[in-house]
Coordinates of C-alpha atoms and ligand atoms in Angstrom, one line a residue:
M236 CA 0.0 0.3 -0.1
R237 CA 1.7 3.4 -0.8
P238 CA 1.7 6.2 2.4
S239 CA -0.9 7.9 0.1
E240 CA -3.7 5.3 0.0
Q241 CA -2.9 4.8 3.9
L242 CA -2.9 8.5 4.8
S243 CA -6.2 9.1 2.4
K244 CA -8.3 6.7 4.9
R245 CA -6.8 8.5 8.3
K246 CA -8.7 11.3 10.0
P247 CA -7.1 14.7 9.4
A248 CA -5.6 14.8 12.8
S249 CA -3.6 11.8 12.4
R250 CA -3.1 12.7 9.0
V251 CA -0.8 15.7 9.9
R252 CA 1.4 13.4 11.7
A253 CA 1.5 11.2 8.6
G254 CA 2.0 13.7 6.6
L255 CA 5.3 14.7 8.2
A256 CA 6.6 11.0 8.0
V257 CA 5.9 11.3 4.3
C258 CA 7.3 14.4 3.9
C259 CA 10.4 13.4 5.6
V260 CA 11.0 10.7 3.4
F261 CA 10.4 12.7 0.3
A262 CA 13.4 15.3 2.2
G263 CA 15.4 12.0 2.1
L264 CA 14.9 10.7 -1.4
H265 CA 16.3 14.8 -2.4
G266 CA 19.6 14.4 -0.3
A267 CA 20.8 16.9 2.1
L268 CA 18.3 20.0 2.3
A269 CA 18.8 22.4 5.5
A270 CA 15.3 22.2 6.5
P271 CA 14.6 23.4 10.0
A272 CA 13.4 20.6 12.3
G273 CA 10.1 19.4 12.5
E274 CA 8.8 21.8 8.9
A275 CA 6.5 20.0 6.5
I276 CA 7.6 22.3 3.9
L277 CA 11.1 22.0 2.9
P278 CA 13.1 24.4 0.4
L279 CA 13.2 23.1 -3.1
P280 CA 16.9 22.0 -3.5
Q281 CA 18.9 22.9 -6.8
A282 CA 17.6 21.6 -9.8
A283 CA 19.9 19.0 -10.9
R284 CA 22.3 20.3 -14.0
Q285 CA 21.0 19.3 -17.5
D286 CA 22.6 18.9 -20.7
P287 CA 22.5 22.4 -22.4
A288 CA 22.5 21.0 -25.8
K289 CA 19.0 19.4 -24.9
V290 CA 17.5 22.0 -22.7
A291 CA 17.8 24.5 -25.7
L292 CA 16.2 21.6 -27.9
G293 CA 13.6 21.3 -25.4
R294 CA 13.1 25.1 -25.1
R295 CA 12.4 25.6 -28.9
L296 CA 10.0 22.3 -29.1
F297 CA 8.2 23.4 -26.2
S298 CA 7.4 27.0 -28.5
D299 CA 6.8 25.2 -31.5
A300 CA 3.0 25.3 -32.6
R301 CA 4.0 23.0 -35.4
L302 CA 3.9 20.2 -33.1
S303 CA 0.0 20.5 -32.4
G304 CA -2.5 18.5 -34.5
D305 CA -3.7 22.1 -35.9
K306 CA -0.1 23.6 -35.8
R307 CA -1.6 26.7 -33.4
Q308 CA -0.7 25.8 -30.6
S309 CA 2.7 25.1 -28.6
C310 CA 3.1 23.6 -25.6
A311 CA 3.5 26.8 -24.4
A312 CA 0.3 28.0 -25.2
C313 CA -1.5 26.2 -22.1
H314 CA 1.6 26.4 -20.0
N315 CA 2.7 29.8 -20.5
P316 CA 6.2 30.9 -19.1
A317 CA 5.1 34.0 -18.9
A318 CA 2.5 32.6 -15.7
A319 CA 4.2 30.2 -13.9
Q320 CA 3.9 27.8 -17.0
T321 CA 0.3 27.6 -16.7
R322 CA -3.1 28.9 -18.3
T323 CA -4.6 32.3 -16.6
Q324 CA -7.7 32.3 -18.4
A325 CA -11.1 30.3 -17.3
Q326 CA -11.6 26.9 -19.0
P327 CA -13.0 27.2 -22.5
R328 CA -15.4 24.2 -21.8
P329 CA -17.3 22.4 -18.9
G330 CA -15.5 19.1 -18.4
M331 CA -12.1 20.1 -19.4
L332 CA -9.3 19.9 -17.0
D333 CA -7.1 22.9 -15.8
A334 CA -3.5 23.0 -17.1
P335 CA -1.2 22.7 -14.3
T336 CA 2.1 25.0 -13.7
V337 CA 5.2 22.9 -15.5
F338 CA 7.5 24.7 -13.3
N339 CA 8.7 22.5 -10.5
A340 CA 6.9 19.6 -11.9
A341 CA 10.0 17.5 -11.5
F342 CA 9.6 17.5 -8.5
N343 CA 6.3 16.0 -8.7
F344 CA 6.3 12.2 -7.6
R345 CA 3.6 12.0 -10.3
L346 CA 2.4 13.8 -13.6
Y347 CA -1.1 15.1 -14.6
W348 CA -4.1 15.3 -12.1
D349 CA -4.7 11.9 -11.8
G350 CA -0.9 11.0 -11.9
R351 CA -0.9 8.7 -14.7
A352 CA 2.5 9.3 -15.8
A353 CA 5.4 8.5 -13.7
T354 CA 8.4 11.2 -15.8
L355 CA 8.4 13.9 -17.3
E356 CA 9.5 12.0 -20.5
Q357 CA 6.4 9.9 -20.2
Q358 CA 4.1 13.0 -20.0
A359 CA 6.0 14.6 -22.7
G360 CA 5.4 11.4 -24.9
S361 CA 1.7 11.7 -24.3
A362 CA 1.0 15.3 -24.4
I363 CA 1.9 15.3 -28.2
E364 CA -1.1 12.7 -28.5
N365 CA -3.1 13.4 -25.6
P366 CA -6.4 15.4 -27.2
A367 CA -6.3 17.7 -24.5
E368 CA -3.1 19.0 -25.3
M369 CA -1.5 18.9 -28.3
A370 CA -3.7 16.7 -30.5
A371 CA -1.2 15.3 -32.9
R372 CA 0.5 12.3 -34.0
W373 CA 3.7 11.1 -33.6
A374 CA 4.3 10.2 -36.8
D375 CA 3.4 13.6 -37.8
V376 CA 5.9 15.4 -35.0
L377 CA 8.8 13.1 -35.9
R378 CA 8.1 14.6 -39.5
T379 CA 7.9 17.8 -38.9
V380 CA 11.1 17.8 -36.4
E381 CA 13.3 15.9 -39.1
Q382 CA 12.3 18.1 -42.4
D383 CA 13.5 20.9 -39.6
A384 CA 17.5 21.6 -40.7
D385 CA 18.4 23.2 -37.4
Y386 CA 16.7 20.9 -35.1
R387 CA 18.2 17.8 -37.2
R388 CA 21.4 19.5 -36.3
G389 CA 20.7 20.5 -33.1
F390 CA 19.7 16.7 -32.6
S391 CA 22.3 14.9 -34.2
A392 CA 25.0 17.0 -32.1
A393 CA 22.9 16.5 -28.6
F394 CA 22.3 12.8 -29.5
R395 CA 24.0 9.6 -31.1
D396 CA 20.8 8.7 -32.7
G397 CA 19.5 12.1 -33.9
V398 CA 15.8 13.0 -34.5
T399 CA 13.7 10.1 -32.2
R400 CA 10.4 10.0 -29.8
A401 CA 12.4 9.0 -27.2
N402 CA 15.1 12.1 -28.4
I403 CA 12.2 14.6 -28.3
E404 CA 10.8 13.1 -24.8
Q405 CA 14.5 13.9 -23.1
A406 CA 14.8 17.1 -24.5
I407 CA 11.4 18.7 -23.6
A408 CA 12.0 17.2 -19.8
A409 CA 15.2 18.5 -19.8
Y410 CA 14.3 21.7 -20.8
E411 CA 11.2 21.3 -18.0
R412 CA 13.6 20.3 -15.5
T413 CA 15.2 23.6 -15.5
L414 CA 11.9 25.2 -14.4
T415 CA 12.5 24.9 -11.0
T416 CA 11.9 27.9 -8.7
P417 CA 14.1 27.5 -5.4
G418 CA 14.3 31.2 -5.2
S419 CA 11.2 32.4 -3.3
R420 CA 10.7 34.2 -0.3
F421 CA 9.6 31.7 1.8
D422 CA 12.4 29.0 0.9
R423 CA 15.0 32.1 2.2
Y424 CA 13.0 31.8 5.3
L425 CA 13.2 28.2 5.6
R426 CA 17.0 28.2 5.2
G427 CA 17.1 30.6 8.4
D428 CA 16.5 34.3 6.9
Y429 CA 13.7 34.9 9.3
G430 CA 13.2 38.1 8.3
A431 CA 12.4 37.1 4.4
I432 CA 8.9 37.3 5.1
S433 CA 6.5 39.5 7.1
A434 CA 4.9 38.8 10.1
A435 CA 1.3 38.8 8.7
E436 CA 2.9 35.6 6.1
R437 CA 4.4 34.1 9.0
E438 CA 1.0 34.1 11.1
G439 CA -0.2 32.8 7.3
Y440 CA 2.2 29.8 7.6
A441 CA 1.8 29.1 11.1
R442 CA -2.0 28.6 10.2
F443 CA -1.6 27.0 7.0
K444 CA 0.1 24.3 9.3
Q445 CA -2.7 24.6 12.3
A446 CA -5.5 24.0 10.3
G447 CA -4.1 21.0 8.9
C448 CA -3.5 22.0 5.2
V449 CA -0.1 20.4 5.4
A450 CA -1.0 17.3 5.8
C451 CA -1.7 16.9 2.2
H452 CA 0.1 19.7 1.1
Q453 CA 3.6 19.2 2.0
G454 CA 7.5 18.5 1.1
V455 CA 9.4 20.5 -1.7
N456 CA 6.8 21.3 -3.6
V457 CA 4.1 21.9 -1.2
G458 CA 1.7 19.3 -2.6
G459 CA 2.7 16.9 -5.4
N460 CA 3.5 13.9 -2.9
M461 CA 0.2 12.2 -2.3
Y462 CA -3.0 11.2 -3.3
Q463 CA -6.3 12.7 -2.3
Q464 CA -10.1 13.0 -2.7
L465 CA -11.5 16.6 -2.8
G466 CA -14.5 16.4 -0.5
V467 CA -12.2 14.4 2.4
M468 CA -14.8 16.1 5.4
E469 CA -17.8 17.2 3.6
A470 CA -19.1 15.7 0.1
Y471 CA -18.1 17.6 -2.5
P472 CA -21.1 19.0 -4.3
D473 CA -19.7 17.8 -8.1
R474 CA -20.3 14.1 -7.9
D475 CA -18.2 13.6 -11.0
A476 CA -15.4 15.2 -9.0
A477 CA -15.9 14.0 -5.7
A478 CA -15.4 10.5 -6.7
R479 CA -12.1 10.6 -8.1
R480 CA -8.5 11.2 -6.5
F481 CA -6.4 13.6 -7.4
K482 CA -2.9 14.5 -6.7
V483 CA -2.9 17.0 -4.3
P484 CA -1.1 20.5 -6.4
S485 CA 1.7 22.0 -5.7
L486 CA 1.1 25.4 -3.9
R487 CA 4.3 26.9 -5.5
N488 CA 3.6 30.0 -7.2
V489 CA -0.2 29.3 -6.6
A490 CA -0.5 32.7 -6.6
R491 CA 0.1 33.2 -9.9
T492 CA -1.7 30.1 -11.3
A493 CA -5.6 31.0 -11.5
P494 CA -8.3 29.8 -12.0
Y495 CA -8.0 27.1 -9.8
L496 CA -8.6 23.3 -8.8
H497 CA -8.6 20.6 -11.4
D498 CA -11.8 22.3 -13.3
G499 CA -10.9 25.9 -12.9
S500 CA -14.0 26.7 -11.1
A501 CA -12.5 28.4 -8.2
A502 CA -11.6 32.3 -9.5
T503 CA -9.2 33.4 -6.9
L504 CA -6.8 32.0 -4.5
E505 CA -9.1 33.2 -1.9
Q506 CA -12.2 31.2 -3.2
A507 CA -9.9 28.2 -3.5
I508 CA -8.7 28.3 0.9
G509 CA -12.2 28.9 0.9
I510 CA -13.2 25.3 -0.8
M511 CA -10.4 23.8 1.0
F512 CA -11.7 24.6 4.5
R513 CA -14.9 23.8 4.0
Y514 CA -14.5 20.5 2.4
Q515 CA -11.3 19.0 3.0
L516 CA -10.8 20.3 6.4
G517 CA -14.9 19.8 7.6
R518 CA -15.1 23.7 8.5
P519 CA -15.3 26.9 7.5
G520 CA -12.2 29.2 7.7
S521 CA -12.7 33.0 9.0
K522 CA -12.0 35.6 6.5
E523 CA -9.1 36.6 8.8
D524 CA -7.2 32.7 8.2
Q525 CA -8.0 32.9 4.3
A526 CA -6.5 36.1 3.8
L527 CA -3.4 35.6 6.4
I528 CA -3.0 32.2 4.6
A529 CA -3.3 33.5 0.9
Q530 CA -0.4 36.3 2.0
F531 CA 1.8 33.5 3.0
L532 CA 0.8 31.4 -0.1
A533 CA 2.1 34.2 -1.9
T534 CA 5.5 34.0 -0.6
L535 CA 5.8 30.9 -2.4
S536 CA 6.4 32.9 -5.8
A537 CA 9.7 33.1 -7.7
P538 CA 10.6 33.1 -10.9
P539 CA 12.9 30.1 -12.2
G540 CA 16.4 30.1 -12.5
A541 CA 16.6 32.7 -9.9
Q542 CA 18.8 31.1 -6.6
P543 CA 18.0 31.8 -3.3
Ligands
HEC799 C1 -4.9 22.6 -25.0 C2 -3.6 23.0 -23.8 C3 -2.4 22.1 -23.3 C4 -1.1 22.1 -24.5 C5 -1.2 22.7 -25.8 C6 -0.4 21.2 -23.8 N1 -0.7 20.8 -22.5 FE1 0.1 20.1 -21.1 N2 -1.4 19.6 -19.8 C7 -2.6 20.4 -19.9 C8 -3.7 20.0 -19.1 C9 -5.0 20.8 -19.4 C10 -3.0 19.1 -17.8 C11 -3.4 18.5 -17.4 C12 -4.4 17.3 -18.1 C13 -4.7 16.3 -17.2 O1 -4.4 16.0 -16.0 O2 -5.0 14.8 -18.0 C14 -1.6 19.3 -18.8 C15 -0.3 18.5 -17.8 C16 0.6 18.6 -18.2 C17 1.8 18.5 -17.2 C18 1.7 17.7 -15.6 C19 2.0 18.5 -15.4 C20 1.8 18.2 -13.6 O3 2.3 17.9 -12.5 O4 0.9 16.8 -13.3 C21 3.0 18.4 -17.7 C22 4.4 18.5 -17.8 C23 3.0 19.0 -19.0 N3 1.1 19.3 -19.5 C24 3.6 19.6 -20.3 C25 3.0 19.7 -21.9 C26 4.0 20.0 -22.9 C27 5.5 19.3 -23.0 C28 3.2 20.5 -23.7 C29 3.9 19.9 -25.3 C30 4.1 18.8 -26.1 C31 1.8 20.6 -23.4 N4 2.0 20.1 -22.1 C32 0.8 20.9 -24.1 C33 -2.7 21.9 -21.3 C34 -2.2 21.7 -22.7
HEC800 C1 -7.1 16.4 2.4 C2 -6.3 17.1 1.7 C3 -5.9 18.4 1.6 C4 -6.0 19.0 2.2 C5 -6.2 18.9 4.0 C6 -6.1 20.7 2.2 N1 -5.7 20.6 0.8 FE1 -5.9 21.6 -1.0 N2 -6.2 20.6 -2.2 C7 -6.2 18.9 -2.1 C8 -6.5 18.2 -3.4 C9 -6.7 17.2 -3.8 C10 -6.6 19.7 -4.2 C11 -7.3 19.5 -5.5 C12 -8.7 19.6 -5.6 C13 -9.0 20.1 -7.2 O1 -8.3 20.6 -7.9 O2 -10.1 19.9 -7.6 C14 -6.2 20.9 -3.9 C15 -5.9 22.1 -4.2 C16 -5.7 23.3 -3.6 C17 -5.5 24.7 -4.0 C18 -5.8 24.8 -5.5 C19 -4.5 24.3 -6.2 C20 -4.2 24.5 -7.8 O3 -3.5 25.0 -8.7 O4 -6.0 24.5 -8.4 C21 -5.0 25.1 -3.2 C22 -4.6 26.5 -2.8 C23 -5.5 24.7 -1.8 N3 -5.5 23.1 -2.1 C24 -5.0 25.1 -0.9 C25 -5.1 24.3 0.4 C26 -5.1 25.1 2.0 C27 -4.9 26.7 2.4 C28 -5.4 24.1 2.7 C29 -6.4 24.5 4.1 C30 -6.7 25.7 4.6 C31 -5.5 23.1 1.9 N4 -5.5 23.4 1.1 C32 -6.1 21.9 2.8 C33 -5.8 18.6 -0.8 C34 -5.8 19.1 0.0

């Protein structure tokens, strides 16, 4: 049984303790981290070094609209680098999923809302054909890339076997692994710079922990390390959503990734926090709790690449 499955059967109070255990297992995975003892949230580690030639190819592929079925939208159309790599407008159609941020996706234990992809390579492979993403065919994508002389040269230089599906997946994943944001004010605070966040933001963090948000949003990504239902303490009105398990989303850069929830149904951060209080914790959060927590969450934003 996965730790997450055990967690989802527990009541919130014990889940907080179990959550701390999970976070420490994850801390171990990510190596030596200067985390204050007992913190449920850990600073992001430095990104693993990537081959610059692969990163350059991946960056170009990521914003190349010719890779999509209709040749009109690149990965960046929905994972917009200027908006923490997410789509910021409301969902075009009911039933569509909100595009998660690609920032720090490298630190999620699985990818997609339902966690069906295990690695960034696997995700990139499926993004090409997923009707909700690129809606293309791999045969067409390979032809497009092979017919481009710059790509051909770049792939021959970066890989032994030139343009292949596996190499395209690797190049995109290498680029995505550079999109980490370890330079947030909150990371500086966790690393010991007490003044990096204000008194109100520290109070917001205290309430985030007291309320039990850390039972699910924890570890280096403040999420992204377990599955949970929506409606743990009170049945969520959307029965279809209530019946599913979601990868708990990372809250890093969350102040910049509206709209919220898997279906984009919460327009503001305060609204999303209110839903969490009611359905995940079983009590209404006060206006003050919600505002302070929103202020704390805003300290989790940073541009990619900026170092602590
Ligand atoms: C039309 C919008 C759209 C396009 C274009 C698109 N995506 Fe996505 N992306 C999504 C949506 C929606 C999801 C969530 C789908 C799901 O969970 O089933 C997603 C999920 C992801 C995730 C998972 C993040 C996580 O933490 O779970 C990654 C990584 C990703 N996309 C990368 C890409 C790449 C690489 C491309 C281009 C090859 C791409 N996307 C093209 C909309 C898009
Ligand atoms: C029982 C686990 C659990 C608890 C406790 C919990 N969350 Fe969540 N949180 C989730 C899940 C699962 C989702 C995704 C739900 C969805 O998308 O429909 C989520 C989504 C969110 C989102 C939206 C993120 C996005 O990118 O769309 C925010 C913001 C959030 N939670 C904040 C909080 C805060 C603040 C608290 C405490 C008041 C909290 N959560 C408590 C599991 C939890």
